[in-house]
């Protein structure tokens, strides 16, 4: 069976200026650098990683919102049509995105009710009365009340706005929902409610989610598989329980150890030394080696491939077996 | 519509206060009201004192001097404080000129230093970027740098690290802690992440429907929470290990702001409710010297 979404060797570069603006010479920023994964219908892939490592760019590439520099995105076995074409637009109906910055994603001049109904109007689906009913039901499903319908985005709290964006994305019954930090603005009780809703929709309608989040507890809760990115590449991928319990890649180890906790017993935190990584100046060998406490000579010269370890997960680290 | 129902809060110099509570309960509005940022359609009552000086009713020009310099706020939404059509170097430069009188080379050097401090690589190049050329978490760190530009006495950080991964988040919170210890800056940290609040504040106020329902030292709140709402929040958290279980949100929904129950606002959702809860809103009561709870059954 072909997966709903197949991404192979995806990459995206930006031409930027190197050194002191406004001077400096041209340089290339590798935002996403050879990313491959598959997402079957009805499943969830969690995407985590350092701020700036290319998660949002990957999400936009998947939906064709920014053009790829290299590699391919296939939906249901077919190559993603060029953005703006009628076939792309038809496909986009089935693939929705929940953006990271809700205020930026909403139109400040339109009432939230109009915005939630808007996708149905654009695609000319249903009668006005049906659109209204569906919008009200959707607001209810994401934990908002009828009285929010006539308000404007700036009159809502951050978490209320986030749920408006989510409700709007669900209006067209998508097959694939790309969620970029969909729950970080919500309180934990509403988070639980929204996550339970996403899981129920998945069970009922077979939705697939590409779930980007910094909340690793929530990622474990919703994902069938997790991919960890560092500087534009996937460095570890596998079963969420195993990946978070015994991370194989040194970056994942540092990430997991830094999860804040309110529980008394604190894990020993792995502090990452050195400079934050610079995507226009990718270190040779393993991109993580300047900050890695397990780095060896080989790590400085040879880039590790993402390879399958004995327990079935994948990691891009020369020393994964020794440090596990 | 009434968003807040009498908020009493005190933040001491150098203190870190956490503010948690359900989405829409008034955490952001509390500070927007205190800083006179709610616009002319909002009516604000009560008093806000900064080192003894009342801010409510202060002329706009004077308030503008206080904002940024004495009290800085990191807003929840990047698009409400970063201008999409200006390079971030220019936006940081404006903040540095306004609050510290820096310009030219001095402003640029300071802007670069601030970006370094918030762990943005290649700071010099990034000064020439527009917000859309940065990732979500980088924009969030630029906002933090802008708030720090004024060297404020009080920093109100509204969900400052939602777009940051755990390692960068830990570095940024460590930076805020360092500044607090060095300069005596007070910090109000608004966050839904209870782990973040636990690790980075001394005291926490839990809000529900426009009121503070529990106010206690950090250890007390997490080890012996007294208000049923606080307990509900803790019970809704997912775990990082062990078997996955279905998450348990707090039953019921938040009441409509103009239709609050006559008694305790949480009563309709509370599993400990008795008839007396519905008679009048419970007053915040001291349980211990440093632990206030607004619940008659706590
Ligand atoms: N339009 C653009 N022009 C130039 N550089 C860009 C552009 N969009 C993204 N980038 C760069 O690409 C890299 C990856 O950004 P991306 O937004 O994908 O990160 P992210 O993983 O989503 O981070 P975060 O968790 O902070 O949101 C960053 O270095 C960013 O500055
Ligand atoms: N400008 C405004 N006009 C009218 N109502 C508003 C305005 N700003 C906020 N509100 C309402 O006031 C209440 C409190 O909002 P506030 O933004 O303080 O919530 P919050 O506690 O910060 O929530 P979140 O955690 O979701 O950010 C909400 O019900 C919101 O809809
Ligand atoms: S390959 Fe080497 S440098 Fe890279 S993560 Fe593994 S041990 Fe560290
Ligand atoms: Mg992003
Ligand atoms: Mg808020």
PDB file of N, CA and C and ligand atoms in Angstrom, chain A residues 14 16 29 31 50-57 100 214 279, chain B residues 126 132-138 163, ligand 1:
ATOM      1  N   UNK A  14      17.823  28.751   1.010  1.00  0.00           N
ATOM      2  CA  UNK A  14      17.576  30.178   0.808  1.00  0.00           C
ATOM      3  C   UNK A  14      18.909  30.850   0.519  1.00  0.00           C
ATOM      4  N   UNK A  16      21.131  33.819   1.011  1.00  0.00           N
ATOM      5  CA  UNK A  16      21.182  34.913   1.979  1.00  0.00           C
ATOM      6  C   UNK A  16      22.533  35.595   1.859  1.00  0.00           C
ATOM      7  N   UNK A  29      21.676  29.146   2.694  1.00  0.00           N
ATOM      8  CA  UNK A  29      21.163  28.642   3.960  1.00  0.00           C
ATOM      9  C   UNK A  29      20.372  27.364   3.675  1.00  0.00           C
ATOM     10  N   UNK A  31      17.827  25.227   4.837  1.00  0.00           N
ATOM     11  CA  UNK A  31      16.776  25.156   5.847  1.00  0.00           C
ATOM     12  C   UNK A  31      16.341  23.703   6.050  1.00  0.00           C
ATOM     13  N   UNK A  50      15.308  21.276  17.323  1.00  0.00           N
ATOM     14  CA  UNK A  50      15.731  22.583  17.793  1.00  0.00           C
ATOM     15  C   UNK A  50      15.023  23.704  17.037  1.00  0.00           C
ATOM     16  N   UNK A  51      14.790  24.799  17.747  1.00  0.00           N
ATOM     17  CA  UNK A  51      14.208  25.974  17.109  1.00  0.00           C
ATOM     18  C   UNK A  51      15.059  26.384  15.910  1.00  0.00           C
ATOM     19  N   UNK A  52      14.431  26.497  14.739  1.00  0.00           N
ATOM     20  CA  UNK A  52      15.157  26.894  13.539  1.00  0.00           C
ATOM     21  C   UNK A  52      15.723  25.729  12.737  1.00  0.00           C
ATOM     22  N   UNK A  53      15.384  24.493  13.112  1.00  0.00           N
ATOM     23  CA  UNK A  53      15.984  23.340  12.436  1.00  0.00           C
ATOM     24  C   UNK A  53      15.259  22.971  11.140  1.00  0.00           C
ATOM     25  N   UNK A  54      14.141  23.637  10.850  1.00  0.00           N
ATOM     26  CA  UNK A  54      13.486  23.387   9.573  1.00  0.00           C
ATOM     27  C   UNK A  54      12.142  22.683   9.637  1.00  0.00           C
ATOM     28  N   UNK A  55      11.505  22.672  10.781  1.00  0.00           N
ATOM     29  CA  UNK A  55      10.227  21.976  10.899  1.00  0.00           C
ATOM     30  C   UNK A  55       9.127  22.682  10.114  1.00  0.00           C
ATOM     31  N   UNK A  56       8.990  23.989  10.334  1.00  0.00           N
ATOM     32  CA  UNK A  56       7.945  24.729   9.630  1.00  0.00           C
ATOM     33  C   UNK A  56       8.198  24.707   8.127  1.00  0.00           C
ATOM     34  N   UNK A  57       9.465  24.818   7.729  1.00  0.00           N
ATOM     35  CA  UNK A  57       9.788  24.772   6.308  1.00  0.00           C
ATOM     36  C   UNK A  57       9.387  23.415   5.730  1.00  0.00           C
ATOM     37  N   UNK A 100       1.662  28.231  13.191  1.00  0.00           N
ATOM     38  CA  UNK A 100       2.306  28.479  14.467  1.00  0.00           C
ATOM     39  C   UNK A 100       1.839  29.781  15.119  1.00  0.00           C
ATOM     40  N   UNK A 214       6.931  21.380  20.370  1.00  0.00           N
ATOM     41  CA  UNK A 214       8.054  21.317  21.301  1.00  0.00           C
ATOM     42  C   UNK A 214       7.663  20.600  22.587  1.00  0.00           C
ATOM     43  N   UNK A 279      22.865  27.675  10.200  1.00  0.00           N
ATOM     44  CA  UNK A 279      22.513  26.932   8.980  1.00  0.00           C
ATOM     45  C   UNK A 279      23.252  27.387   7.722  1.00  0.00           C
TER      46      UNK A 279
ATOM     47  N   UNK B 126      21.790  38.132  11.107  1.00  0.00           N
ATOM     48  CA  UNK B 126      20.369  38.101  11.431  1.00  0.00           C
ATOM     49  C   UNK B 126      19.781  39.493  11.632  1.00  0.00           C
ATOM     50  N   UNK B 132       9.788  37.406   8.657  1.00  0.00           N
ATOM     51  CA  UNK B 132       9.367  36.186   7.955  1.00  0.00           C
ATOM     52  C   UNK B 132      10.556  35.320   7.561  1.00  0.00           C
ATOM     53  N   UNK B 133      11.756  35.860   7.663  1.00  0.00           N
ATOM     54  CA  UNK B 133      12.935  35.057   7.336  1.00  0.00           C
ATOM     55  C   UNK B 133      13.466  34.293   8.552  1.00  0.00           C
ATOM     56  N   UNK B 134      12.852  34.526   9.683  1.00  0.00           N
ATOM     57  CA  UNK B 134      13.261  33.822  10.899  1.00  0.00           C
ATOM     58  C   UNK B 134      12.253  32.727  11.207  1.00  0.00           C
ATOM     59  N   UNK B 135      12.696  31.735  11.976  1.00  0.00           N
ATOM     60  CA  UNK B 135      11.752  30.704  12.400  1.00  0.00           C
ATOM     61  C   UNK B 135      10.900  31.261  13.533  1.00  0.00           C
ATOM     62  N   UNK B 136       9.815  30.535  13.872  1.00  0.00           N
ATOM     63  CA  UNK B 136       8.925  30.990  14.935  1.00  0.00           C
ATOM     64  C   UNK B 136       9.672  31.238  16.242  1.00  0.00           C
ATOM     65  N   UNK B 137      10.541  30.311  16.586  1.00  0.00           N
ATOM     66  CA  UNK B 137      11.272  30.439  17.845  1.00  0.00           C
ATOM     67  C   UNK B 137      12.311  31.558  17.812  1.00  0.00           C
ATOM     68  N   UNK B 138      12.847  31.846  16.629  1.00  0.00           N
ATOM     69  CA  UNK B 138      13.795  32.964  16.530  1.00  0.00           C
ATOM     70  C   UNK B 138      13.054  34.282  16.730  1.00  0.00           C
ATOM     71  N   UNK B 163       7.469  28.685  21.479  1.00  0.00           N
ATOM     72  CA  UNK B 163       7.993  28.255  20.177  1.00  0.00           C
ATOM     73  C   UNK B 163       9.414  27.726  20.287  1.00  0.00           C
TER      74      UNK B 163
HETATM   75  N1  LIG C   1      11.801  33.049   3.799  1.00  0.00           N
HETATM   76  C1  LIG C   1      12.986  32.749   4.358  1.00  0.00           C
HETATM   77  N2  LIG C   1      14.120  33.388   3.977  1.00  0.00           N
HETATM   78  C2  LIG C   1      15.322  33.085   4.524  1.00  0.00           C
HETATM   79  N3  LIG C   1      15.487  32.151   5.483  1.00  0.00           N
HETATM   80  C3  LIG C   1      14.409  31.473   5.906  1.00  0.00           C
HETATM   81  C4  LIG C   1      13.097  31.737   5.381  1.00  0.00           C
HETATM   82  N4  LIG C   1      12.219  30.916   5.995  1.00  0.00           N
HETATM   83  C5  LIG C   1      12.933  30.172   6.885  1.00  0.00           C
HETATM   84  N5  LIG C   1      14.247  30.511   6.822  1.00  0.00           N
HETATM   85  C6  LIG C   1      15.328  29.929   7.640  1.00  0.00           C
HETATM   86  O1  LIG C   1      15.227  28.514   7.579  1.00  0.00           O
HETATM   87  C7  LIG C   1      15.603  27.924   8.818  1.00  0.00           C
HETATM   88  C8  LIG C   1      14.510  26.975   9.285  1.00  0.00           C
HETATM   89  O2  LIG C   1      13.345  27.713   9.656  1.00  0.00           O
HETATM   90  P1  LIG C   1      11.984  27.016  10.137  1.00  0.00           P
HETATM   91  O3  LIG C   1      10.990  28.107  10.291  1.00  0.00           O
HETATM   92  O4  LIG C   1      11.648  25.894   9.241  1.00  0.00           O
HETATM   93  O5  LIG C   1      12.406  26.452  11.583  1.00  0.00           O
HETATM   94  P2  LIG C   1      11.534  25.678  12.670  1.00  0.00           P
HETATM   95  O6  LIG C   1      12.152  24.330  12.849  1.00  0.00           O
HETATM   96  O7  LIG C   1      10.102  25.733  12.323  1.00  0.00           O
HETATM   97  O8  LIG C   1      11.849  26.519  13.997  1.00  0.00           O
HETATM   98  P3  LIG C   1      10.890  26.959  15.215  1.00  0.00           P
HETATM   99  O9  LIG C   1      10.761  25.768  16.088  1.00  0.00           O
HETATM  100  O10 LIG C   1      11.701  28.042  15.879  1.00  0.00           O
HETATM  101  O11 LIG C   1       9.615  27.464  14.644  1.00  0.00           O
HETATM  102  C9  LIG C   1      15.895  29.093   9.774  1.00  0.00           C
HETATM  103  O12 LIG C   1      17.284  29.300   9.835  1.00  0.00           O
HETATM  104  C10 LIG C   1      15.210  30.269   9.111  1.00  0.00           C
HETATM  105  O13 LIG C   1      15.859  31.488   9.416  1.00  0.00           O
END
